[in-house]
C-alpha positions as a printed NumPy array, in Angstrom:
array([[  5.288,  -2.042, -11.899],
       [  7.541,  -3.54 ,  -9.271],
       [  6.043,  -5.657,  -6.535],
       [  5.189,  -3.547,  -3.437],
       [  8.432,  -4.666,  -1.723],
       [ 10.221,  -1.489,  -2.772],
       [  7.31 ,   0.689,  -1.687],
       [  7.459,  -0.937,   1.75 ],
       [ 11.195,  -0.297,   1.912],
       [ 10.492,   3.321,   1.063],
       [  8.167,   3.44 ,   4.068],
       [ 10.908,   1.934,   6.231],
       [ 13.315,   4.668,   5.185],
       [ 10.844,   7.312,   6.322],
       [  9.954,   5.53 ,   9.559],
       [ 12.627,   7.115,  11.72 ],
       [ 11.423,  10.557,  10.611],
       [  7.662,  10.147,  10.504],
       [  6.701,   7.207,  12.734],
       [  6.268,   9.186,  15.931],
       [  4.079,  11.645,  14.032],
       [  2.104,   8.852,  12.362],
       [ -1.192,   9.535,  14.215],
       [ -1.126,  13.182,  13.124],
       [ -0.113,  12.306,   9.564],
       [ -2.724,   9.57 ,   9.392],
       [ -5.376,  11.945,  10.656],
       [ -4.599,  14.596,   8.042],
       [ -4.595,  11.974,   5.29 ],
       [ -8.027,  10.692,   6.349],
       [ -9.361,  14.201,   6.89 ],
       [ -8.428,  14.971,   3.287],
       [-11.058,  12.425,   2.255],
       [-13.731,  12.932,   4.915],
       [-13.407,  16.546,   6.144],
       [-14.155,  15.486,   9.733],
       [-16.323,  17.496,  12.103],
       [-15.107,  18.202,  15.636],
       [-16.583,  15.089,  17.29 ],
       [-15.327,  12.815,  14.526],
       [-11.881,  14.386,  14.793],
       [-11.661,  13.632,  18.523],
       [-12.593,   9.975,  17.997],
       [-10.259,   9.445,  15.027],
       [ -7.285,  11.132,  16.705],
       [ -7.73 ,   9.09 ,  19.888],
       [ -8.08 ,   5.837,  17.958],
       [ -5.022,   6.551,  15.811],
       [ -2.983,   7.144,  18.941],
       [ -4.073,   3.767,  20.313],
       [ -3.372,   2.15 ,  16.939],
       [  0.182,   3.447,  16.97 ],
       [  0.785,   2.111,  20.508],
       [ -0.48 ,  -1.325,  19.415],
       [  1.544,  -1.166,  16.2  ],
       [  4.761,  -0.242,  17.999],
       [  4.394,  -3.127,  20.431],
       [  3.046,  -5.899,  18.219],
       [  3.929,  -5.097,  14.618],
       [  7.385,  -3.518,  14.603],
       [  8.984,  -6.723,  15.972],
       [  7.396,  -8.61 ,  13.065],
       [  8.829,  -6.063,  10.614],
       [ 12.26 ,  -6.598,  12.145],
       [ 11.919, -10.33 ,  11.495],
       [ 11.007,  -9.648,   7.871],
       [ 14.037,  -7.384,   7.419],
       [ 16.307, -10.019,   8.929],
       [ 14.977, -12.622,   6.492],
       [ 15.502, -10.216,   3.617],
       [ 19.094,  -9.637,   4.653],
       [ 19.744, -13.349,   4.335],
       [ 17.959, -13.58 ,   0.99 ],
       [ 19.993, -10.696,  -0.439],
       [ 23.167, -12.786,  -0.221],
       [ 22.173, -15.182,  -3.002],
       [ 19.984, -15.247,  -6.087],
       [ 16.203, -14.941,  -5.822],
       [ 13.61 , -17.111,  -7.521],
       [ 10.256, -15.731,  -8.611],
       [  8.636, -17.835,  -5.89 ],
       [ 10.933, -16.371,  -3.246],
       [ 10.128, -12.837,  -4.377],
       [  6.412, -13.625,  -4.176],
       [  6.858, -14.997,  -0.653],
       [  8.179, -11.57 ,   0.338],
       [  5.072,  -9.98 ,  -1.191],
       [  2.775, -12.401,   0.657],
       [  4.53 , -11.726,   3.957],
       [  4.174,  -7.967,   3.566],
       [  0.526,  -8.31 ,   2.528],
       [ -0.295, -10.339,   5.651],
       [  1.282,  -7.693,   7.865],
       [ -0.706,  -4.923,   6.207],
       [ -3.889,  -6.941,   6.614],
       [ -3.264,  -7.13 ,  10.361],
       [ -3.273,  -3.333,  10.525],
       [ -6.487,  -3.144,   8.489],
       [ -8.206,  -5.543,  10.877],
       [ -7.158,  -3.412,  13.822],
       [ -8.674,  -0.28 ,  12.264],
       [-12.106,  -1.901,  11.834],
       [-13.702,  -0.635,  15.094],
       [-12.811,   2.949,  14.211],
       [-14.313,   2.65 ,  10.746],
       [-17.452,   0.934,  12.089],
       [-17.985,   3.735,  14.595],
       [-17.234,   6.491,  12.087],
       [-19.257,   5.331,   9.07 ],
       [-22.805,   5.973,  10.402],
       [-21.843,   9.51 ,  11.489],
       [-20.82 ,  10.668,   8.023],
       [-22.921,  13.404,   6.483],
       [-23.948,  13.741,   2.813],
       [-21.596,  16.703,   2.382],
       [-18.682,  14.596,   3.648],
       [-19.411,  11.858,   1.132],
       [-19.592,  14.487,  -1.602],
       [-16.199,  15.739,  -0.388],
       [-14.89 ,  12.163,  -0.548],
       [-16.196,  11.787,  -4.085],
       [-14.319,  14.945,  -5.068],
       [-11.134,  13.615,  -3.517],
       [-11.557,  10.398,  -5.499],
       [-11.951,  12.428,  -8.685],
       [ -8.731,  14.319,  -7.972],
       [ -6.848,  11.048,  -7.44 ],
       [ -8.322,   9.642, -10.627],
       [ -7.027,  12.587, -12.6  ],
       [ -3.568,  12.041, -11.126],
       [ -3.731,   8.333, -12.015],
       [ -4.735,   9.082, -15.588],
       [ -1.968,  11.657, -15.982],
       [  0.595,   9.186, -14.691],
       [ -0.46 ,   5.934, -16.329],
       [ -3.02 ,   6.519, -19.113],
       [ -2.579,   9.917, -20.733],
       [  0.474,  10.741, -22.824],
       [  2.397,   8.83 , -25.463],
       [  3.601,   5.261, -24.921],
       [  7.162,   6.585, -24.694],
       [  6.204,   9.074, -21.999],
       [  4.378,   6.456, -19.961],
       [  7.274,   4.027, -20.279],
       [  9.735,   6.697, -19.184],
       [  7.623,   7.493, -16.114],
       [  7.401,   3.86 , -15.06 ],
       [ 11.099,   3.252, -15.675],
       [ 12.093,   6.308, -13.65 ],
       [  9.942,   5.148, -10.743],
       [ 11.333,   1.601, -10.922],
       [ 14.931,   2.825, -10.978],
       [ 14.34 ,   5.164,  -8.058],
       [ 12.844,   2.435,  -5.896],
       [ 15.503,  -0.137,  -6.79 ],
       [ 18.338,   2.288,  -6.089],
       [ 16.989,   2.869,  -2.596],
       [ 18.003,  -0.709,  -1.901],
       [ 20.96 ,  -1.469,  -4.149],
       [ 22.506,   1.928,  -4.811],
       [ 23.213,   3.132,  -8.344],
       [ 22.165,   0.721, -11.1  ],
       [ 24.351,   0.205, -14.143],
       [ 23.182,   0.341, -17.755],
       [ 22.614,  -3.409, -18.003],
       [ 20.447,  -3.412, -14.894],
       [ 18.433,  -0.448, -16.154],
       [ 18.014,  -2.422, -19.377],
       [ 16.644,  -5.336, -17.334],
       [ 14.016,  -3.046, -15.84 ],
       [ 13.225,  -1.551, -19.23 ],
       [ 12.77 ,  -4.981, -20.782],
       [ 10.548,  -6.119, -17.941],
       [  8.407,  -2.985, -18.317],
       [  8.107,  -3.617, -22.046],
       [  6.968,  -7.193, -21.358],
       [  4.819,  -6.316, -18.337],
       [  1.224,  -7.463, -18.079],
       [  0.332,  -4.175, -16.383],
       [ -2.812,  -2.768, -17.998],
       [ -3.595,   0.706, -16.637],
       [ -7.059,   0.701, -18.218],
       [ -8.007,  -2.406, -16.224],
       [ -6.559,  -0.922, -13.042],
       [ -8.436,   2.305, -13.645],
       [-11.747,   0.537, -14.214],
       [-11.33 ,  -1.424, -11.   ],
       [-10.347,   1.762,  -9.185],
       [-13.629,   3.376, -10.279],
       [-15.613,   0.283,  -9.273],
       [-14.129,   0.319,  -5.764],
       [-14.823,   4.017,  -5.344],
       [-18.445,   3.698,  -6.391],
       [-18.846,   0.623,  -4.186],
       [-17.436,   2.573,  -1.237],
       [-19.691,   5.565,  -1.802],
       [-22.802,   3.422,  -2.304],
       [-22.074,   1.388,   0.84 ],
       [-21.495,   4.462,   2.985],
       [-24.558,   6.259,   1.609],
       [-26.714,   3.234,   2.393],
       [-25.446,   3.265,   5.976],
       [-25.974,   7.   ,   6.423],
       [-29.312,   7.413,   4.637],
       [-32.306,   8.305,   6.853],
       [-33.53 ,   5.138,   8.56 ],
       [-36.752,   4.249,  10.399],
       [-34.509,   3.078,  13.226],
       [-30.772,   3.493,  13.946],
       [-28.481,   1.234,  11.973],
       [-27.129,  -1.487,  14.239],
       [-23.407,  -1.854,  14.814],
       [-23.592,  -5.437,  13.528],
       [-25.153,  -4.292,  10.254],
       [-22.467,  -1.649,   9.821],
       [-19.721,  -4.155,  10.571],
       [-21.085,  -6.705,   8.087],
       [-21.493,  -4.085,   5.37 ],
       [-17.97 ,  -2.731,   5.826],
       [-16.376,  -6.177,   6.009],
       [-18.132,  -7.088,   2.77 ],
       [-16.906,  -3.846,   1.205],
       [-13.347,  -4.546,   2.32 ],
       [-13.535,  -8.078,   0.935],
       [-14.774,  -6.781,  -2.418],
       [-11.905,  -4.298,  -2.445],
       [ -9.328,  -7.04 ,  -1.874],
       [-11.049,  -9.65 ,  -4.033],
       [-12.822,  -7.997,  -6.916],
       [-16.197,  -9.441,  -7.949],
       [-14.785,  -9.267, -11.487],
       [-13.222, -12.71 , -11.912],
       [-11.293, -11.595, -14.988],
       [ -9.705,  -8.789, -12.987],
       [ -8.805, -11.179, -10.159],
       [ -7.069, -13.449, -12.648],
       [ -5.257, -10.43 , -14.095],
       [ -4.005,  -9.432, -10.625],
       [ -2.79 , -12.96 , -10.001],
       [ -0.804, -13.009, -13.226],
       [  0.453,  -9.46 , -12.727],
       [  1.734, -10.309,  -9.242],
       [  3.717, -13.215, -10.654],
       [  5.01 , -10.924, -13.369],
       [  6.132,  -8.346, -10.786],
       [  7.803, -11.021,  -8.673],
       [  9.761, -12.106, -11.728],
       [ 10.903,  -8.511, -12.236],
       [ 12.179,  -8.31 ,  -8.645],
       [ 13.994, -11.636,  -9.027],
       [ 15.593, -10.788, -12.372],
       [ 16.768,  -7.398, -11.159],
       [ 18.225,  -8.843,  -7.977],
       [ 19.96 , -11.633,  -9.864],
       [ 21.632,  -9.033, -12.078],
       [ 23.192,  -7.201,  -9.132],
       [ 26.881,  -7.313,  -8.202],
       [ 28.318,  -8.483,  -4.866],
       [ 28.877,  -4.83 ,  -3.959],
       [ 25.24 ,  -3.966,  -4.675],
       [ 24.019,  -6.913,  -2.615],
       [ 26.262,  -5.767,   0.222],
       [ 24.707,  -2.324,  -0.138],
       [ 21.237,  -3.879,   0.049],
       [ 22.141,  -5.733,   3.234],
       [ 23.559,  -2.527,   4.703],
       [ 20.36 ,  -0.653,   3.818],
       [ 18.148,  -3.332,   5.358],
       [ 20.312,  -3.414,   8.479],
       [ 19.904,   0.339,   8.855],
       [ 16.131,  -0.019,   8.552],
       [ 16.207,  -2.758,  11.186],
       [ 18.181,  -0.555,  13.552],
       [ 15.741,   2.3  ,  13.002],
       [ 12.804,   0.037,  13.861],
       [ 14.552,  -1.198,  17.012],
       [ 14.998,   2.399,  18.142],
       [ 11.292,   3.035,  17.528],
       [ 10.358,  -0.13 ,  19.418],
       [ 12.295,   1.082,  22.456],
       [ 10.568,   4.463,  22.499],
       [  7.395,   5.104,  24.418],
       [  4.261,   6.243,  22.638]])
């Protein structure tokens, strides 16, 4: 798989269309997992509106800075280390959003009902089926074709049409990739069970109400285990896979023509302009 850079760029391309509707879209995404009741819905909708106002003011300017740096980097070749620095920058920005959401999650968790957690478990199962269909089931040729198609699509969002040699670069990198869908799937299941167990412990009948501090500690620990798996072998795998993905980004970029790099700069400039328009708008 490619490093999440291209997925972030995909989000940028949709920003001008969906950003102002982000609270509504975010609510429907979350509701798909939790099936909120009326009081929960009011709290989540209000908090998502406040999150967007904060994000527009404090985070969009940081995204503009990242896009400006990328425009400069597109002019020359990329090293694996440089590609990984892009990944690290994006990851830090996403972490800032996660931190901001914490009060909402802390307030919501103790109000969840057993039926809602059962609904969440069903939604996990549906996503697991989709993951298996995409990455585990099927012949090796089918799985390779799926990954290559996705990689080409994401790369062409930035560079425009790839030529045969560049597609071959992606194909070779996929063939040599350290990506192990079975390991990813096992970790996916571990995180889901961890989430369900943590939430059920917080919502089980108690002799006295669960304190906010206890909820906060439990959810922070859950979040940390989601980012840093207790499985040391998996953490080492992720570290090596990230380096592998960064190398893919670098090798693909270094294979591009001056015209494709100009196209990339043009694309990034358009994203920057879109974000500036969004920054100037009121919530």
